[in-house]
PDB file of C-alpha atoms in Angstrom:
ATOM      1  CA  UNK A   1     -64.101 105.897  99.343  1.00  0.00           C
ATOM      2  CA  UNK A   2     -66.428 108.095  97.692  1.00  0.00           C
ATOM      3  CA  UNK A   3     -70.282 107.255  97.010  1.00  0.00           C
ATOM      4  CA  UNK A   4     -71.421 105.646  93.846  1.00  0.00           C
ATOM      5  CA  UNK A   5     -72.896 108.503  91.926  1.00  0.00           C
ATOM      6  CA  UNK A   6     -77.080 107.545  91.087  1.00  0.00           C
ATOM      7  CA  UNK A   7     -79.700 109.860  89.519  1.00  0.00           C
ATOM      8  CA  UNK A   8     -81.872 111.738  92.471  1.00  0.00           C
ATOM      9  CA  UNK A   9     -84.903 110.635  90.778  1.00  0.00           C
ATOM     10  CA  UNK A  10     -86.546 108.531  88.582  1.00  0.00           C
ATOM     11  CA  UNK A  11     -90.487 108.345  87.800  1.00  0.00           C
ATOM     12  CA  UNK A  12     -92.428 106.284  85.082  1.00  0.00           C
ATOM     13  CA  UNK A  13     -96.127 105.313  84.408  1.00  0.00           C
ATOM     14  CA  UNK A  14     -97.770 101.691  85.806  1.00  0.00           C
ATOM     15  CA  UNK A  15     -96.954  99.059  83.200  1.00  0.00           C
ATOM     16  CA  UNK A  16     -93.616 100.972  81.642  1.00  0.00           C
ATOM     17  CA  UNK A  17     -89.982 100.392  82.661  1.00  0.00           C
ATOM     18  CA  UNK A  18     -87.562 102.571  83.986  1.00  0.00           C
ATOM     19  CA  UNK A  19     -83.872 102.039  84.659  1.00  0.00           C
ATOM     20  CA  UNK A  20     -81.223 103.378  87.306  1.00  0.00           C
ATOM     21  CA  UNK A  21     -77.645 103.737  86.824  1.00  0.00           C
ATOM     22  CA  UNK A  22     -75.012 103.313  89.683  1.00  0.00           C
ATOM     23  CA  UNK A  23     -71.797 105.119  87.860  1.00  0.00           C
ATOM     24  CA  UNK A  24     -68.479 103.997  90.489  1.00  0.00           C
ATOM     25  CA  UNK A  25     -64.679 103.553  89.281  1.00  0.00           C
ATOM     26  CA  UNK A  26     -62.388 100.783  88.150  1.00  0.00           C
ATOM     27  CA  UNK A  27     -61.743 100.653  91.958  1.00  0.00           C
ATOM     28  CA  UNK A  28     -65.617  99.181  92.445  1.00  0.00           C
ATOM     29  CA  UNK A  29     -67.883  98.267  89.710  1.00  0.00           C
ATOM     30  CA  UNK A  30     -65.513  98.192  87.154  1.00  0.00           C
ATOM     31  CA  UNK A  31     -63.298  95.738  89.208  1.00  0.00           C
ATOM     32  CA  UNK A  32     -65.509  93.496  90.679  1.00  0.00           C
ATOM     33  CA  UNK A  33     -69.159  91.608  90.217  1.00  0.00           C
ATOM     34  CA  UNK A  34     -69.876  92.082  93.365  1.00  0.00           C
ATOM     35  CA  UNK A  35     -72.918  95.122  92.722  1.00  0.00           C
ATOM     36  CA  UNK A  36     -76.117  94.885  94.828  1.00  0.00           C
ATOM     37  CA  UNK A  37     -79.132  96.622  94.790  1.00  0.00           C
ATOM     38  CA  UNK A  38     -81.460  97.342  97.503  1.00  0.00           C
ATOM     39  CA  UNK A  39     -85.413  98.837  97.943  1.00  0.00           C
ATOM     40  CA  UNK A  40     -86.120 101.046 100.698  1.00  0.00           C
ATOM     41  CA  UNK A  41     -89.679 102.313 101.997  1.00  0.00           C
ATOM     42  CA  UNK A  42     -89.873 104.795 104.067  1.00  0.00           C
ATOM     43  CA  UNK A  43     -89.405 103.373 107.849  1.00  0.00           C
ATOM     44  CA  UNK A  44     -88.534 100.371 106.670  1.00  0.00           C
ATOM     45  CA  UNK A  45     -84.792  98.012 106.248  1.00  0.00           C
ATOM     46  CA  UNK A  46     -83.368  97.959 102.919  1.00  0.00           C
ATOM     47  CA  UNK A  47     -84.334  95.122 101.376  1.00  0.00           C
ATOM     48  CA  UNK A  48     -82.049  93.577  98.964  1.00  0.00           C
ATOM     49  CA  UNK A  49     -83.278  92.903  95.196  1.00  0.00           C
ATOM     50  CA  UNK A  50     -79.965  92.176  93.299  1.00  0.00           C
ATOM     51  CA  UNK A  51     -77.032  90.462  94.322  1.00  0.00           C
ATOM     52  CA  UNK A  52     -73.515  90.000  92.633  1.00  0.00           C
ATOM     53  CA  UNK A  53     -74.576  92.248  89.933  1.00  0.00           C
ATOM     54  CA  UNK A  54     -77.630  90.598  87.970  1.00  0.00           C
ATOM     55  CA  UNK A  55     -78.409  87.727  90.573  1.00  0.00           C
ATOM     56  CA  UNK A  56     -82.031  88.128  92.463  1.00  0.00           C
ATOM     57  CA  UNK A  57     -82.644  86.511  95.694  1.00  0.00           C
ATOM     58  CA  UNK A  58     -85.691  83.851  96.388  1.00  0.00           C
ATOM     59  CA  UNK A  59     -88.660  85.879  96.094  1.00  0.00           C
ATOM     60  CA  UNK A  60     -87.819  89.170  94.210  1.00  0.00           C
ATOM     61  CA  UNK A  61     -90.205  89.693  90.837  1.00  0.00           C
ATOM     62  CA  UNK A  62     -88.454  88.813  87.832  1.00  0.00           C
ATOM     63  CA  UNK A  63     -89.388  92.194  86.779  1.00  0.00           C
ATOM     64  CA  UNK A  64     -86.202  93.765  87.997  1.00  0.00           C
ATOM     65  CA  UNK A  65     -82.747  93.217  86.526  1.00  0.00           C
ATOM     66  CA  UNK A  66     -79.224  94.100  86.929  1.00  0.00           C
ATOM     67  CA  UNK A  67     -76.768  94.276  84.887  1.00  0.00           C
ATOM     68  CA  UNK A  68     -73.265  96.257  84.234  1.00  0.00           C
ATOM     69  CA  UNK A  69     -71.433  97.672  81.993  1.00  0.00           C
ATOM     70  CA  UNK A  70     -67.688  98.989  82.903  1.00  0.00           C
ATOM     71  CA  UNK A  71     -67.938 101.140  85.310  1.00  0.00           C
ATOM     72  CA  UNK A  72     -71.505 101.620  85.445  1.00  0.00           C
ATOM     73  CA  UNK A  73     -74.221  99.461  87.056  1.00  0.00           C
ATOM     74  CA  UNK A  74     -77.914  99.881  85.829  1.00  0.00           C
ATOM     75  CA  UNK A  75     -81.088  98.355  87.470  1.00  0.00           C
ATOM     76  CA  UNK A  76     -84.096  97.700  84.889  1.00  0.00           C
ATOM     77  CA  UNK A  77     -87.942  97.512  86.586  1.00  0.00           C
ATOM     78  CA  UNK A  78     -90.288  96.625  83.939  1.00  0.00           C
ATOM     79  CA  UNK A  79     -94.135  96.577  84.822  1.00  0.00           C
ATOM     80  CA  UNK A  80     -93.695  99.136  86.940  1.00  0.00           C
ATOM     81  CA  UNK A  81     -96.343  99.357  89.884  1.00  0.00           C
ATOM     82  CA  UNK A  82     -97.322 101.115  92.100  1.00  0.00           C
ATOM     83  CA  UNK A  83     -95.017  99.149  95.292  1.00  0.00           C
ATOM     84  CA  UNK A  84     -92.369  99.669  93.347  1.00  0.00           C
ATOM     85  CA  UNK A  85     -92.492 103.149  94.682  1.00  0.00           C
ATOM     86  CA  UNK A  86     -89.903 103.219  97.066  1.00  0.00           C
ATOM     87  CA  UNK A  87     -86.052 104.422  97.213  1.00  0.00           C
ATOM     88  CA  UNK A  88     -83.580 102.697  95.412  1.00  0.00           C
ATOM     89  CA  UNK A  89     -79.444 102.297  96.499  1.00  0.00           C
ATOM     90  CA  UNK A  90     -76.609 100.146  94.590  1.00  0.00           C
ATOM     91  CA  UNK A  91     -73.590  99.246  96.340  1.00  0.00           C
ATOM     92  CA  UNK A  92     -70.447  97.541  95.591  1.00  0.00           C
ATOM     93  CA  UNK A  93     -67.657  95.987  96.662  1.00  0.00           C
ATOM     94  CA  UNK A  94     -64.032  97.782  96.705  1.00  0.00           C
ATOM     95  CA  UNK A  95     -60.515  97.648  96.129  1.00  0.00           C
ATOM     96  CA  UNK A  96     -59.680  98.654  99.474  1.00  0.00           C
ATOM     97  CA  UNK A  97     -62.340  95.493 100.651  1.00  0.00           C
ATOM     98  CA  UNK A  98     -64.981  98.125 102.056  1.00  0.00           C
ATOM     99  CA  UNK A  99     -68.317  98.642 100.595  1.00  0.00           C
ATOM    100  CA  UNK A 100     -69.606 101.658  99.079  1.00  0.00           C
ATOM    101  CA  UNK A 101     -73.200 102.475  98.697  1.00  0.00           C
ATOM    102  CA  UNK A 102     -74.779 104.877  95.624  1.00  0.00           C
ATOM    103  CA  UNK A 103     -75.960 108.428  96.643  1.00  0.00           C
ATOM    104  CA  UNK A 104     -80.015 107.118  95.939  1.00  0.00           C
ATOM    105  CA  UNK A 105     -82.576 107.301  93.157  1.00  0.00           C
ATOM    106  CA  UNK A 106     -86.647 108.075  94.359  1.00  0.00           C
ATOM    107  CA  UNK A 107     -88.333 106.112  92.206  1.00  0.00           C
ATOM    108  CA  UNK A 108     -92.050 107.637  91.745  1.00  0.00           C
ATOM    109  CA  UNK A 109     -94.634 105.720  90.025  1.00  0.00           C
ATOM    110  CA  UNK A 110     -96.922 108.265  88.509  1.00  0.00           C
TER     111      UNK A 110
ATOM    112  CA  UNK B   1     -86.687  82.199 109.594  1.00  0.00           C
ATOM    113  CA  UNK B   2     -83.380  84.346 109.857  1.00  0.00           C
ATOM    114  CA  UNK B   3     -83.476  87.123 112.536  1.00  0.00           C
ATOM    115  CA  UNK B   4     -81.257  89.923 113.499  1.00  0.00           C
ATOM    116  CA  UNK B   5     -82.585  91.813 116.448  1.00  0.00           C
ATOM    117  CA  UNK B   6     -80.890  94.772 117.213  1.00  0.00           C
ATOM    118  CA  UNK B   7     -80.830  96.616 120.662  1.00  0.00           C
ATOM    119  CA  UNK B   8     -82.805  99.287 121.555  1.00  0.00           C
ATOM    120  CA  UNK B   9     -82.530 103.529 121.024  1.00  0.00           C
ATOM    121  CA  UNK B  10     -79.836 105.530 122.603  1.00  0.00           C
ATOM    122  CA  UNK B  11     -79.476 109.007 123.751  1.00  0.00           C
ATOM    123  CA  UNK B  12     -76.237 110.144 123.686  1.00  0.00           C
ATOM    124  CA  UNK B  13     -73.887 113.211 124.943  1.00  0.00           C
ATOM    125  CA  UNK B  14     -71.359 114.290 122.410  1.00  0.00           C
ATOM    126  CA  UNK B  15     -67.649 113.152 122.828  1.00  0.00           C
ATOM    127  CA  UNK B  16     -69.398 109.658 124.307  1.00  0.00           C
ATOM    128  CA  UNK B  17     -69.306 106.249 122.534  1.00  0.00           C
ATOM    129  CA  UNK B  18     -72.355 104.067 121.911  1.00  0.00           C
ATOM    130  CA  UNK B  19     -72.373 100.085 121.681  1.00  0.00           C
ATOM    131  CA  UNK B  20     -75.161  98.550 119.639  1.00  0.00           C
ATOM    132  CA  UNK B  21     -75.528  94.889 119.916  1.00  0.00           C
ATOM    133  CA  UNK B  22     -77.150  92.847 116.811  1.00  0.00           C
ATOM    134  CA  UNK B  23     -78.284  89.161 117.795  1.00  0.00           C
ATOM    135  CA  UNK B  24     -78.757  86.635 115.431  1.00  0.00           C
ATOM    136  CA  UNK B  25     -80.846  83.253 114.827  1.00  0.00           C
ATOM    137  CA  UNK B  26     -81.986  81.391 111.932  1.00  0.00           C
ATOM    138  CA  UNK B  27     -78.717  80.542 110.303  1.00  0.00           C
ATOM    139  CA  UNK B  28     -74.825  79.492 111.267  1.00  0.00           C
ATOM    140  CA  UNK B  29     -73.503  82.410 112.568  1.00  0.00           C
ATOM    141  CA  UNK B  30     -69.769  82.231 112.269  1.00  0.00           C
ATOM    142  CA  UNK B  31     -70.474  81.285 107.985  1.00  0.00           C
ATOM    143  CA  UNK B  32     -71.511  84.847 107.567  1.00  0.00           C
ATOM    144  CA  UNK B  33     -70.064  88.662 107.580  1.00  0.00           C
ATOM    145  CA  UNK B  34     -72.073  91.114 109.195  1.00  0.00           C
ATOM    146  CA  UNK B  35     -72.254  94.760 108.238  1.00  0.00           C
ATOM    147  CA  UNK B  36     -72.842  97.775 109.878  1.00  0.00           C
ATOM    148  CA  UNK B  37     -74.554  99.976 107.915  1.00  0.00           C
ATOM    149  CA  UNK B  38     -76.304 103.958 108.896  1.00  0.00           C
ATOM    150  CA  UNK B  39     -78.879 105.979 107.665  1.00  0.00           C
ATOM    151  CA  UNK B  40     -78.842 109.686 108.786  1.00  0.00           C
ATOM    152  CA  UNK B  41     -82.787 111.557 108.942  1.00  0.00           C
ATOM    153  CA  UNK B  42     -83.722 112.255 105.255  1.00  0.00           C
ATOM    154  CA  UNK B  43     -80.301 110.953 103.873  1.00  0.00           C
ATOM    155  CA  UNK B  44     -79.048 107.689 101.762  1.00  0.00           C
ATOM    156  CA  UNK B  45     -77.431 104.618 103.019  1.00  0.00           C
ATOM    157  CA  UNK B  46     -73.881 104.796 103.901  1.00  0.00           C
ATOM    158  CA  UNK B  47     -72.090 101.730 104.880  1.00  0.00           C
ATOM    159  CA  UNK B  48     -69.362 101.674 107.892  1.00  0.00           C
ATOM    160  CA  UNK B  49     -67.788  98.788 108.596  1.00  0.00           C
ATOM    161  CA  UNK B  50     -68.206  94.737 108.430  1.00  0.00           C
ATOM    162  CA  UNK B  51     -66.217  91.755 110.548  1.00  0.00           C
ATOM    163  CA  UNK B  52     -66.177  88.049 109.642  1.00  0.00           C
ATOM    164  CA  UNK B  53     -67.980  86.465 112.170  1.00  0.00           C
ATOM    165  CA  UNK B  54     -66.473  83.146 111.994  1.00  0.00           C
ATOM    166  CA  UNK B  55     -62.131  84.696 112.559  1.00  0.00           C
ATOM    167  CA  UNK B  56     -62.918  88.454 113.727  1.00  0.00           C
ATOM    168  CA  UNK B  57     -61.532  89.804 111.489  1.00  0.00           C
ATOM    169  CA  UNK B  58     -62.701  93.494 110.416  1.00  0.00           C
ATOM    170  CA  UNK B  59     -62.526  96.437 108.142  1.00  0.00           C
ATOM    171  CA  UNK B  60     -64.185 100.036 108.171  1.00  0.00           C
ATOM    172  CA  UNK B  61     -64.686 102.810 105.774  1.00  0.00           C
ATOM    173  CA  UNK B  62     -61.799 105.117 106.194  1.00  0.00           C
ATOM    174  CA  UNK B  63     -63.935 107.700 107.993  1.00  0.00           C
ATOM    175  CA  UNK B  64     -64.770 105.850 110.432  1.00  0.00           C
ATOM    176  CA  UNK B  65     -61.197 104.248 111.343  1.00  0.00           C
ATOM    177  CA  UNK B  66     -60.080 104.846 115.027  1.00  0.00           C
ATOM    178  CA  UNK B  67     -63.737 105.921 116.194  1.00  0.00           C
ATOM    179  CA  UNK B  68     -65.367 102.485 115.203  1.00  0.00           C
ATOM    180  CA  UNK B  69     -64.959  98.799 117.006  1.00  0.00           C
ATOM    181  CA  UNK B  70     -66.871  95.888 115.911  1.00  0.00           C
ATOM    182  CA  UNK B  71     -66.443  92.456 117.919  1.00  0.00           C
ATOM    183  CA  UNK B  72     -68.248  89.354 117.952  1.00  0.00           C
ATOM    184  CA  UNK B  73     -69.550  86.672 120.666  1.00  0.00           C
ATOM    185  CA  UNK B  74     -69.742  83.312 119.138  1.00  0.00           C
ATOM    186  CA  UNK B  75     -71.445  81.680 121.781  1.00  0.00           C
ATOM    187  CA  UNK B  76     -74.739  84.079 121.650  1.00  0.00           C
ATOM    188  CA  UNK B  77     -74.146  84.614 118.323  1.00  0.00           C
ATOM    189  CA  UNK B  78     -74.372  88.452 118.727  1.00  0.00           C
ATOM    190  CA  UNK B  79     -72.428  91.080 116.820  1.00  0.00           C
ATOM    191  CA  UNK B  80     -71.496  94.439 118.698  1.00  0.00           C
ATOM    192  CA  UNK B  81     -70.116  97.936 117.122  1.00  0.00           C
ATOM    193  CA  UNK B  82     -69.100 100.601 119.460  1.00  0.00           C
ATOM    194  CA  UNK B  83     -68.725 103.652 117.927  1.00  0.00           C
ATOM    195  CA  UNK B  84     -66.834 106.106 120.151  1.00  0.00           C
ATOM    196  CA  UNK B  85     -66.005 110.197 119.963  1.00  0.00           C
ATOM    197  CA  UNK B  86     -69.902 110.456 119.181  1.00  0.00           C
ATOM    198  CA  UNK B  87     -71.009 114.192 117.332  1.00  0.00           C
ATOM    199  CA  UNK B  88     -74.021 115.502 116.269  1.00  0.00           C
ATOM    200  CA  UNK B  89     -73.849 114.170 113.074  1.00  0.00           C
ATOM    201  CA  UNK B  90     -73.626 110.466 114.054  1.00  0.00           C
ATOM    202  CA  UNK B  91     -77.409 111.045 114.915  1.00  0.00           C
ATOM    203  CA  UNK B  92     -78.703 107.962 112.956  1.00  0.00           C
ATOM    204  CA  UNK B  93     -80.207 104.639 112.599  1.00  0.00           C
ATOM    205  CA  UNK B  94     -78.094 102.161 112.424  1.00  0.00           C
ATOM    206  CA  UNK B  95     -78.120  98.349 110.583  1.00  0.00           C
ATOM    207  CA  UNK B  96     -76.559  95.452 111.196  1.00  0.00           C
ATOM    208  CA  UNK B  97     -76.687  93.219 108.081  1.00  0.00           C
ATOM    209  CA  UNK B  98     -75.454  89.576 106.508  1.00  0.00           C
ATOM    210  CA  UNK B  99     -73.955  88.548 103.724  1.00  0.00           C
ATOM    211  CA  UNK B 100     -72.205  85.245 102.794  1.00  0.00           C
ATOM    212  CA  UNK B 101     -69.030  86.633 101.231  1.00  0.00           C
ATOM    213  CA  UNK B 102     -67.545  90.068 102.215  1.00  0.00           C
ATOM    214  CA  UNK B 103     -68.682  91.342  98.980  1.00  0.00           C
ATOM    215  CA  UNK B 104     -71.877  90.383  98.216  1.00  0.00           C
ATOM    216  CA  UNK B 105     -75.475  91.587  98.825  1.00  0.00           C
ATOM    217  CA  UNK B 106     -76.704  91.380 102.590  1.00  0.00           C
ATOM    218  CA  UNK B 107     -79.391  89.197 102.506  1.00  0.00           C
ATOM    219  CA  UNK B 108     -80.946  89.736 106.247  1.00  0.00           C
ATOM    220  CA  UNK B 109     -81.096  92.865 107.963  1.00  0.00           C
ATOM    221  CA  UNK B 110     -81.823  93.753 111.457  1.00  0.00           C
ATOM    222  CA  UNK B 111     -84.762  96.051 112.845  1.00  0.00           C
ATOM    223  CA  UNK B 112     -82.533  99.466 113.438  1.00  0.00           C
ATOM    224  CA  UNK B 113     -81.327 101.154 115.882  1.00  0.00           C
ATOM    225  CA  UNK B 114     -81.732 104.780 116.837  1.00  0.00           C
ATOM    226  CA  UNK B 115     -78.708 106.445 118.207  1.00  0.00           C
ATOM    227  CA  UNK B 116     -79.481 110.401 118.477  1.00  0.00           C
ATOM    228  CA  UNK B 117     -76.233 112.413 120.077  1.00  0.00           C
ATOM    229  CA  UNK B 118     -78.142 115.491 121.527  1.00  0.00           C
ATOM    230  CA  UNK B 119     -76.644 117.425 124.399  1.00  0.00           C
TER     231      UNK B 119
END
């Protein structure tokens, strides 16, 4: 199972939005709604922000969003600020019933 | 509140196997899956292996397969994955996680563990 293929790096002002793609196969994304996205600070656990593709948990902002389209995933963070700073992974579910995580976008707030 | 408390940092030879243990509270243990998920210095997330907690049953990313064991105790509600043939490379922190369904986001995650294979 290879990784789900994600820009390196992503950077936008305070106050714009930026997006992230999450690009798998028909064997992933394309086959299942089962994408997540997760936030990572340095040190710290993932934390999970999406679930089951455009689905946030209890107490994420309503300022990020998921959504797919075939085989790509994209996560949307409008307002951006400054904690949004942070590294940013998709994952999904698979054909062979694994998981496979993207290869990780730096998201920079400038 | 949920919790997953993982065990402490290893220091392992290369060719020996390491057994993290991932203890959980909070919730009903055997309604969840729990993933094992590591993060290498400096690189991304790469995810290794889950097992239903409630009927044991597992699966593991096919480079992993042979080297990896993940078991469960029901009664202290801890999760365990021994990873075995150790090398350099499996120098890492590694996650346990939860989810409800095999496929869908892990809601809870534990602490980390550092396992560093150094001769």
């Amino acid at each position: 199972q290879s990784a789900l293929t994600q820009p390196a790096s992503v950077s936008g002002s305070p106050g714009q939005s930026i997006t992230i793609s999450c690009t798998g196969t028909t064997s992933d994304i394309g086959d299942y709604n089962y994408v997540s996205w997760y936030q990572q600070h340095p040190g710290k656990a993932p934390k999970l922000m999406i679930y089951e593709v455009s689905n946030r948990p209890s107490g994420v902002s309503d300022r990020f969003f998921g959504y797919k389209s075939g085989n790509t995933a994209s996560l949307t963070i409008s307002g951006l600020q400054a904690e949004d700073e942070a590294d940013y992974y998709c994952s999904s579910y698979t054909s062979s019933s694994t998981l496979a995580f993207g290869t990780g976008t730096k998201v920079t707030v400038l | 509140q949920v919790q997953l408390v993982q065990s402490g940092a290893e220091v392992k030879k290369p060719g020996a196997s390491v057994k993290v243990s991932c203890r959980a509270s909070g919730y009903i243990f055997t309604g969840y899956y729990i993933h094992w998920v590591r993060q290498a210095p400096g690189q991304g997330l790469e995810w290794m292996a889950w097992i239903n907690a409630n009927s044991g049953g597992t699966n593991s990313a096919q480079k992993f397969q042979g080297r990896v064991t993940m078991t469960r105790d029901t009664s202290s509600s801890t999760a365990y994955m021994e990873l075995s043939s150790l090398k350099y490379d499996d120098t890492a922190v590694y996650y346990c996680a939860t989810s409800p369904v095999v496929g869908g986001g892990a809601d809870y995650w534990g602490q980390g563990t550092l396992v560093t294979v150094s001769s």
